[in-house]
CSV table of N, CA and C in Angstrom, one decimal:
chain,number,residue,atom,x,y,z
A,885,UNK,N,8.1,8.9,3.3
A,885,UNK,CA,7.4,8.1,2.3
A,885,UNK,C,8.4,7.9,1.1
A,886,UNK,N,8.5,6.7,0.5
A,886,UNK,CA,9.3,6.4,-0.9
A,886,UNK,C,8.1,6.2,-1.8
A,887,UNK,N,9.1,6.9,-3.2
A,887,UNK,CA,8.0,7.2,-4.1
A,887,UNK,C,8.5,6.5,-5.5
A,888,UNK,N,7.8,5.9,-5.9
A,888,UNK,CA,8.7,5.4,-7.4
A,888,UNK,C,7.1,5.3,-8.3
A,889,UNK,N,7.7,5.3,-9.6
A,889,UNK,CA,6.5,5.3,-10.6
A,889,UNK,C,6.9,4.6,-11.9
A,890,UNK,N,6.3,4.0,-12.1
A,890,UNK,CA,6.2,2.7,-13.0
A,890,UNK,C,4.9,2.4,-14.3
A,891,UNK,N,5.3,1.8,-15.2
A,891,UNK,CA,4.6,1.3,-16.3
A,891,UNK,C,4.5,0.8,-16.5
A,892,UNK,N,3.5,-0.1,-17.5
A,892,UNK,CA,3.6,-1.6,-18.6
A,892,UNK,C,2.7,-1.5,-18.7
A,893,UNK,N,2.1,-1.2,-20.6
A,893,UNK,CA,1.5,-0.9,-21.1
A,893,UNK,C,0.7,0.0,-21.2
A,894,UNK,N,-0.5,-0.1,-20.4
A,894,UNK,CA,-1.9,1.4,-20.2
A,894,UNK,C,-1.7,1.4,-19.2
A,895,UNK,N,-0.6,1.3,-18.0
A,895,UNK,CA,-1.1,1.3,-16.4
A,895,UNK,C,0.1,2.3,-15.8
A,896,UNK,N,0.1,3.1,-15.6
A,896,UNK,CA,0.9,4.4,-15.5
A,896,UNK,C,1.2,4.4,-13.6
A,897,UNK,N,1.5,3.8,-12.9
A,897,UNK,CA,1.4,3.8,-11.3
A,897,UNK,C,2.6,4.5,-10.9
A,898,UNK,N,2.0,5.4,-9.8
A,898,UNK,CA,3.0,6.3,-8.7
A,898,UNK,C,2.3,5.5,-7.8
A,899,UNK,N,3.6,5.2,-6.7
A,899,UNK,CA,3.3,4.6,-5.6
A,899,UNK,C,3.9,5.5,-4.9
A,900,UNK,N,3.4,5.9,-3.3
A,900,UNK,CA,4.1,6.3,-2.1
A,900,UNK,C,3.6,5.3,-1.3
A,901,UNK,N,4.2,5.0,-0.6
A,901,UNK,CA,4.2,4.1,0.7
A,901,UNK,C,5.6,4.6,1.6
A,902,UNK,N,5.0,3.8,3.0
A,902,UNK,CA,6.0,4.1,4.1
A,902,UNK,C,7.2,2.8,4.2
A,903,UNK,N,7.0,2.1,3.6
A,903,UNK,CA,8.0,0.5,3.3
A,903,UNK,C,8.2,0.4,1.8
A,904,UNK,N,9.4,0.6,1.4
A,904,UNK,CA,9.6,0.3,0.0
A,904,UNK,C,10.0,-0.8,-0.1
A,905,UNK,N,9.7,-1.8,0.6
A,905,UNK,CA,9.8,-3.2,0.0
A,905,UNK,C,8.5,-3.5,-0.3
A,906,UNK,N,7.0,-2.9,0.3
A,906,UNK,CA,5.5,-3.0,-0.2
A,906,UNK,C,5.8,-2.2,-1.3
A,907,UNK,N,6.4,-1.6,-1.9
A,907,UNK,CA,6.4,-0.8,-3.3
A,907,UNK,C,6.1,-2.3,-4.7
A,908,UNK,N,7.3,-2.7,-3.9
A,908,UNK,CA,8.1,-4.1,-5.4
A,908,UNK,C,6.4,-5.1,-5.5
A,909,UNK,N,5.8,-5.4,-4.4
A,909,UNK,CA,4.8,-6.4,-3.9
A,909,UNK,C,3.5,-5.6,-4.8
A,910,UNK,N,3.6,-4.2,-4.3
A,910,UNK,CA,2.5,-3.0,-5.2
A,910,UNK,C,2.5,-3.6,-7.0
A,911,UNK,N,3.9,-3.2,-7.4
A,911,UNK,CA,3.7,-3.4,-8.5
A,911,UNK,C,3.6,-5.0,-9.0
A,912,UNK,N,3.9,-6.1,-8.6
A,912,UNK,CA,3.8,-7.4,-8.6
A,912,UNK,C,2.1,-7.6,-8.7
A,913,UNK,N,1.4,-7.0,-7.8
A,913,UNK,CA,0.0,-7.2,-7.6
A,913,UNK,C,-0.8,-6.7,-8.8
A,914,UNK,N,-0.1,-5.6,-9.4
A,914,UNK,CA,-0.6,-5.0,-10.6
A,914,UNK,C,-0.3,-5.6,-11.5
A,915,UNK,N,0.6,-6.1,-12.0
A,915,UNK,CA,0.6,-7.0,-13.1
A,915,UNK,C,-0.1,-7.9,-13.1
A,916,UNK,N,0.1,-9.2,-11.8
A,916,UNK,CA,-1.1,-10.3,-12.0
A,916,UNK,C,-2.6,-9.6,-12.1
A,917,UNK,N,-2.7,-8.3,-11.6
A,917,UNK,CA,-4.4,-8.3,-12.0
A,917,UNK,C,-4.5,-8.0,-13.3
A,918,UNK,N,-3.4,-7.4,-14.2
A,918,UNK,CA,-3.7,-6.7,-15.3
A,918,UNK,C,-3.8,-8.2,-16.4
A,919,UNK,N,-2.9,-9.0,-16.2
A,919,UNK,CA,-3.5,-10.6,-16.4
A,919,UNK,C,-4.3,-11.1,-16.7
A,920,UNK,N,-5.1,-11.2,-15.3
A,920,UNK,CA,-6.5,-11.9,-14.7
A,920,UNK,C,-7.6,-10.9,-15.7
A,921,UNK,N,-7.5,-9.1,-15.9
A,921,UNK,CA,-8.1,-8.7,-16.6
A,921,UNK,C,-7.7,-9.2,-18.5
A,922,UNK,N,-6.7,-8.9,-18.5
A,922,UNK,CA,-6.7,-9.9,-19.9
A,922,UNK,C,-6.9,-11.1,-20.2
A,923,UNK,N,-6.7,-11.7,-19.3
A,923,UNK,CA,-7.2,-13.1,-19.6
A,923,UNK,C,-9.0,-12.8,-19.6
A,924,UNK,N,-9.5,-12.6,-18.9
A,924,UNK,CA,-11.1,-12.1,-19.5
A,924,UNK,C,-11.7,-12.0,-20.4
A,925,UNK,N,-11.0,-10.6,-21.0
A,925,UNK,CA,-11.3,-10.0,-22.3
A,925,UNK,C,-10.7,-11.2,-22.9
A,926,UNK,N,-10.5,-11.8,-23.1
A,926,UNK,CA,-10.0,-13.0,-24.5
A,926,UNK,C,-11.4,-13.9,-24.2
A,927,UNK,N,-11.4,-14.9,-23.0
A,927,UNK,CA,-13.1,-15.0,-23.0
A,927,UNK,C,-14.2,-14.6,-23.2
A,928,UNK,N,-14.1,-12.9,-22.7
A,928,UNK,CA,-15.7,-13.0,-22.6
A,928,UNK,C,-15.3,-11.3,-22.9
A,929,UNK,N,-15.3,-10.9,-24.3
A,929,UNK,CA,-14.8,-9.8,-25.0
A,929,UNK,C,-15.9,-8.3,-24.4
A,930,UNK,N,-17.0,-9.2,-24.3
A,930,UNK,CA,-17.7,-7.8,-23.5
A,930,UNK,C,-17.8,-7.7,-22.3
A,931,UNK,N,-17.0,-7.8,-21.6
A,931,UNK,CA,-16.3,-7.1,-20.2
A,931,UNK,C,-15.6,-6.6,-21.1
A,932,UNK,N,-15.0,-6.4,-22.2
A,932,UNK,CA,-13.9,-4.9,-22.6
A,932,UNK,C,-14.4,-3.7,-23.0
A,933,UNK,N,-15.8,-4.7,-23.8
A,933,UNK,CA,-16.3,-3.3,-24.8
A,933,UNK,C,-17.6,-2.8,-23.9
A,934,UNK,N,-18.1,-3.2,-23.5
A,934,UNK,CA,-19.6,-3.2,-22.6
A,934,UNK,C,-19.8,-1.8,-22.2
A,935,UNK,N,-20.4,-0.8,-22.6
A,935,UNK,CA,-21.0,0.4,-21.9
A,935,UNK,C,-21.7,-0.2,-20.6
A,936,UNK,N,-22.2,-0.9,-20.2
A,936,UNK,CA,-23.5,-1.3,-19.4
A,936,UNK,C,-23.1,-2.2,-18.4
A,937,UNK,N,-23.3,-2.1,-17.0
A,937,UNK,CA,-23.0,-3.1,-16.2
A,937,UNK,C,-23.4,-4.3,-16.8
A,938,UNK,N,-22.2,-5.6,-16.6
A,938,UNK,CA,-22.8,-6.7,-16.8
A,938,UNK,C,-22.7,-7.5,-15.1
A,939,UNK,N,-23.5,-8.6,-15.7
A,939,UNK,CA,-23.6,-9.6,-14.5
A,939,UNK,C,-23.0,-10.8,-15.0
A,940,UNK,N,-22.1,-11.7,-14.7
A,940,UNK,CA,-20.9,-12.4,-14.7
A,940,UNK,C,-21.5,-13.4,-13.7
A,941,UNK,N,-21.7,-14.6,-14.2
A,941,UNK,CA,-21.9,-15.8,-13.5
A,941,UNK,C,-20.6,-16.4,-13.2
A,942,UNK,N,-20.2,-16.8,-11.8
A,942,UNK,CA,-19.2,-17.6,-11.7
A,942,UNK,C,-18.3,-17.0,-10.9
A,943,UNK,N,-17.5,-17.5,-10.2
A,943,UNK,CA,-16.4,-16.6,-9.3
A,943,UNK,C,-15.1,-16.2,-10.6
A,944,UNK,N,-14.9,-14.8,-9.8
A,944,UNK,CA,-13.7,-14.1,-10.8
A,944,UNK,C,-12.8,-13.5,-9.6
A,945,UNK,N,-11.7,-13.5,-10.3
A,945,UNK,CA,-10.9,-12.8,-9.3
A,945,UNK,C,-11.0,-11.7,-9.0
A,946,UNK,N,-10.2,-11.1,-7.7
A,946,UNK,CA,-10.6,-9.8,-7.2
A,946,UNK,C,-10.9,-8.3,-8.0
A,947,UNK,N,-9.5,-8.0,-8.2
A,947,UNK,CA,-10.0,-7.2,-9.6
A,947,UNK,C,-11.6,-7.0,-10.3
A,948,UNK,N,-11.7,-8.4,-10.9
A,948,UNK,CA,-12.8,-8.3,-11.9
A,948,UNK,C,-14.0,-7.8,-11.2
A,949,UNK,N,-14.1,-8.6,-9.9
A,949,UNK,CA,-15.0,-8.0,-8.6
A,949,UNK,C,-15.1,-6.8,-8.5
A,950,UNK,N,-14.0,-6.2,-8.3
A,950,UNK,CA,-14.4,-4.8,-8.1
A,950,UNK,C,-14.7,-3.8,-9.2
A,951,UNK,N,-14.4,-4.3,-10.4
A,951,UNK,CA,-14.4,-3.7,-11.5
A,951,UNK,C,-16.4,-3.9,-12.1
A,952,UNK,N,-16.3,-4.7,-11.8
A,952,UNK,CA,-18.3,-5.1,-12.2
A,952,UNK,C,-19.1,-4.4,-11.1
A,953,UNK,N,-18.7,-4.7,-9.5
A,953,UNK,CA,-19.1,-4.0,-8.9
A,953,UNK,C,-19.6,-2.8,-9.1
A,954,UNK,N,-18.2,-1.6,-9.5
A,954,UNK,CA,-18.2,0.1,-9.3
A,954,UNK,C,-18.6,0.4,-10.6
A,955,UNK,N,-18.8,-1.1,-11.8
A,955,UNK,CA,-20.1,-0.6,-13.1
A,955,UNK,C,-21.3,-0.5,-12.7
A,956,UNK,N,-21.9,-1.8,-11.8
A,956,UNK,CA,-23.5,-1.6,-11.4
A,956,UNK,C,-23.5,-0.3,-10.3
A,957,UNK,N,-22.6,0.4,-9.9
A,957,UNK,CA,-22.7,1.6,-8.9
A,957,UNK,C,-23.0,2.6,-9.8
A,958,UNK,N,-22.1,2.9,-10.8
A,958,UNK,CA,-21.8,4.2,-11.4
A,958,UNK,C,-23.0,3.5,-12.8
A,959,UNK,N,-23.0,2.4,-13.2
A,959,UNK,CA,-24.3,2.3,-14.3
A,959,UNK,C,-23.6,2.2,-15.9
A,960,UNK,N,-22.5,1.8,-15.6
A,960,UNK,CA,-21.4,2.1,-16.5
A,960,UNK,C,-20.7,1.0,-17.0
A,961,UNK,N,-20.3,0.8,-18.1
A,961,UNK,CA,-19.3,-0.5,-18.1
A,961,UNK,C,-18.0,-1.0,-17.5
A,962,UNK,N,-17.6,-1.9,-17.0
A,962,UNK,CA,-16.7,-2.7,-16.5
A,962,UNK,C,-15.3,-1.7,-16.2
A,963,UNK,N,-15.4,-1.2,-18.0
A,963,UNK,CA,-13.8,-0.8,-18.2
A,963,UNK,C,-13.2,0.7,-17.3
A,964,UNK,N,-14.9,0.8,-16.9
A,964,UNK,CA,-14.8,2.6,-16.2
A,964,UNK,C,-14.1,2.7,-15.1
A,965,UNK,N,-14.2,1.0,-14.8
A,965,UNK,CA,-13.0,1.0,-13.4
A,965,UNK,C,-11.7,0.6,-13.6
A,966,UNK,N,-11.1,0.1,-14.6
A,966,UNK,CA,-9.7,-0.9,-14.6
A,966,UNK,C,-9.2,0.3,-13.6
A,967,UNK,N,-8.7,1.8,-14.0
A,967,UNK,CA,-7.1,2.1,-13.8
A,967,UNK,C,-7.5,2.4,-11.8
A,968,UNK,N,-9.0,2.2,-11.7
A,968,UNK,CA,-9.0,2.7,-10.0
A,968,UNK,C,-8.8,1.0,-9.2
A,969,UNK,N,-9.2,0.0,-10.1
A,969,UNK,CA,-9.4,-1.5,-9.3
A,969,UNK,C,-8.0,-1.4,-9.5
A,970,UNK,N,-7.1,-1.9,-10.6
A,970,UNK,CA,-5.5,-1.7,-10.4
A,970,UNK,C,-4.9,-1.1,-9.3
A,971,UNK,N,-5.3,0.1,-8.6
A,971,UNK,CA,-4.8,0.7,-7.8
A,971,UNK,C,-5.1,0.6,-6.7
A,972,UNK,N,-6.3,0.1,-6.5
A,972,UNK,CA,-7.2,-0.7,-5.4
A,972,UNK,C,-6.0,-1.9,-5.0
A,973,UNK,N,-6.1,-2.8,-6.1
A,973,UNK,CA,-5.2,-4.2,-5.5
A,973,UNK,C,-4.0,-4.0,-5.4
A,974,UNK,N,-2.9,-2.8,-5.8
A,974,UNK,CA,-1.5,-2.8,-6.0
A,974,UNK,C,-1.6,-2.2,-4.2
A,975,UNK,N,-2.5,-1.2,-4.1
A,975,UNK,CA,-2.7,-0.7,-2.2
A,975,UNK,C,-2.7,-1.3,-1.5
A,976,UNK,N,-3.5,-2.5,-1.7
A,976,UNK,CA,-4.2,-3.4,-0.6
A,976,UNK,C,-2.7,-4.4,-0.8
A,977,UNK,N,-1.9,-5.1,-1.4
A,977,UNK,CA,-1.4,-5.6,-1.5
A,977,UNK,C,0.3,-4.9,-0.4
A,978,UNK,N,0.1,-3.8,-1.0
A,978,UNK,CA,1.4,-2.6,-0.4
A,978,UNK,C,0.7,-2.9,1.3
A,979,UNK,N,0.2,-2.6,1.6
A,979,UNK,CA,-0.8,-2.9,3.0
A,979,UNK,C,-0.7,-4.3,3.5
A,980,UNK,N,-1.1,-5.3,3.3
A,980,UNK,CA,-0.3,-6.6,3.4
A,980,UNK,C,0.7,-7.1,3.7
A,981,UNK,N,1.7,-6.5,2.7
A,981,UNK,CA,3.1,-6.6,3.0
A,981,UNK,C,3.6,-5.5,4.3
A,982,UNK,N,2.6,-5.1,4.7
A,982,UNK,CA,3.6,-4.3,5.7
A,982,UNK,C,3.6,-2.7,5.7
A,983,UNK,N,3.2,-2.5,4.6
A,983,UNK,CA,2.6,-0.7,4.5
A,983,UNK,C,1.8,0.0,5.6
A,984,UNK,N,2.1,0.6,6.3
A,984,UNK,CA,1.1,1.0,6.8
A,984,UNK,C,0.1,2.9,6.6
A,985,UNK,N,1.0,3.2,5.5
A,985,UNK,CA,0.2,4.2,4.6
A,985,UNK,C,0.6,4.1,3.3
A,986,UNK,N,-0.3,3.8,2.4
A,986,UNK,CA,0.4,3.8,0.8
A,986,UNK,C,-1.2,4.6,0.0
A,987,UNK,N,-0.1,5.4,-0.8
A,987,UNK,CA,-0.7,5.8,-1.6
A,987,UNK,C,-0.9,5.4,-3.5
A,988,UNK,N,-1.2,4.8,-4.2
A,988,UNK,CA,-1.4,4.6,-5.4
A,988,UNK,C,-1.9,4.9,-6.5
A,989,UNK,N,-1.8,5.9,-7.3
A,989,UNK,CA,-2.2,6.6,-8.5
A,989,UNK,C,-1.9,6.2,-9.6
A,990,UNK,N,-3.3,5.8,-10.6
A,990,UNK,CA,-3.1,4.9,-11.7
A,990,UNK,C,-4.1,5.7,-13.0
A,991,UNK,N,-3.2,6.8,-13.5
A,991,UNK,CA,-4.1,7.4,-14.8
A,991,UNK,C,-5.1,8.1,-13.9
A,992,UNK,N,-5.1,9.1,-12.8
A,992,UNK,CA,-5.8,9.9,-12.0
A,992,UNK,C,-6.6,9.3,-11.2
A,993,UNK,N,-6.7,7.8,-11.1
A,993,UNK,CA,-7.8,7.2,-10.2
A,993,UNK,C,-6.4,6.8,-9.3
A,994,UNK,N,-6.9,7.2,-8.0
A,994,UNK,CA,-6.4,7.3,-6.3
A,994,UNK,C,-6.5,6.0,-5.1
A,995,UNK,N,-6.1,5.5,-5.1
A,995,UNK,CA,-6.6,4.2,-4.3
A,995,UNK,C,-5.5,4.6,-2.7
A,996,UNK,N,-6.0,5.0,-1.6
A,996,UNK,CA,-5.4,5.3,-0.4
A,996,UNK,C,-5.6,4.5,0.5
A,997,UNK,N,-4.4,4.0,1.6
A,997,UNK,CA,-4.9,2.9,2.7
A,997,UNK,C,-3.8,4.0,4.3
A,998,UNK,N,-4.6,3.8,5.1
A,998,UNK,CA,-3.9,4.6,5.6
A,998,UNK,C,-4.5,5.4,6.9
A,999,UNK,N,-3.2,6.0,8.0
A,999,UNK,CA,-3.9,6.6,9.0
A,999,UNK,C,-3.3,8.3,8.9
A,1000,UNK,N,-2.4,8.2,8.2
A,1000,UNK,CA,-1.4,9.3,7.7
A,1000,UNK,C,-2.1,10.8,7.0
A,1001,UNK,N,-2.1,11.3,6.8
A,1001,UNK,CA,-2.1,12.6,6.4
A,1001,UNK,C,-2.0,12.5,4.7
A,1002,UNK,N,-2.8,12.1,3.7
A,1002,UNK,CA,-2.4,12.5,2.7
A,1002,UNK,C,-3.0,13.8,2.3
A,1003,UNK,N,-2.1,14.2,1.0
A,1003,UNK,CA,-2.6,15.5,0.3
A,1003,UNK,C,-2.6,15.3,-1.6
A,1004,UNK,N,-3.8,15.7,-1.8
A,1004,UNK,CA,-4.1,15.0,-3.2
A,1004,UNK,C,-4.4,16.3,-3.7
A,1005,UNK,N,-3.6,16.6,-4.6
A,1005,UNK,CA,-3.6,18.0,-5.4
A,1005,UNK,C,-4.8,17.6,-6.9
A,1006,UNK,N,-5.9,18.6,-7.4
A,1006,UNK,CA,-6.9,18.1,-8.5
A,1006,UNK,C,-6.0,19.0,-9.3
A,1007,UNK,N,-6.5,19.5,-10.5
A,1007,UNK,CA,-5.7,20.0,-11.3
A,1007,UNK,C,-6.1,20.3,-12.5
C-alpha cells in the first residue's frame, strides 16, 4: 500500500491505496468537492451554520448529497459530515481510477473501499 498525506485548508487527508496514481485522482476529488461545498455556503449560508437537518430543493452535487443525507440520519446539521463525505468522494474516486483497496482518513472520519484486510487503530 502507498501512503501519502496531504492538506488545504481544514481537510487534513492520509490516503493508503494499492495504485498511487489513484492517490493524485484522491486528492483532485477532494478539492473539487471542497469547492462545490464552498460554493454553497456563499449561497445558501445555512448549510454552514445549521444544527438541524435541512431539506435542499434542487439537484446538488455528490458531496452535498451525502452531507444532508448523514444530517437527516444522525439529526444533525450538514457540517457533521464535511470531513467523512470528503473522504467518501476522494475513496470512491481512488476506486475509479483503478484502486482496488484505498483507505482515506480526513480529521478521524474513515472512508474504506475494499476487499483487503484493513486495520484502524481508535485512540
Amino acid at each position: 500500500m502507498y501512503t501519502r498525506s496531504w492538506s488545504f485548508k481544514e481537510t487534513n487527508l492520509v490516503i493508503k491505496c494499492d495504485d498511487e496514481r489513484a492517490i493524485d485522482v484522491a486528492i483532485n476529488a477532494s478539492l473539487r468537492a471542497r469547492r462545490e461545498i464552498e460554493r454553497l455556503t456563499i449561497v445558501r449560508p445555512e448549510f454552514r451554520w445549521s444544527l438541524e437537518p435541512l431539506r435542499l430543493k434542487g439537484e446538488y452535487p455528490r458531496v452535498i448529497e451525502l452531507m444532508l443525507r448523514a444530517a437527516e440520519i444522525a439529526d444533525v446539521g450538514p457540517f457533521a459530515a464535511v470531513a467523512g463525505s470528503i473522504s467518501q468522494i476522494a475513496a470512491e474516486a481512488a476506486h475509479e481510477a483503478g484502486a482496488k483497496n484505498v483507505l482515506v482518513e480526513n480529521g478521524g472520519d474513515i472512508a474504506i473501499i475494499g476487499d483487503g484486510e484493513f486495520r484502524v487503530g481508535i485512540y
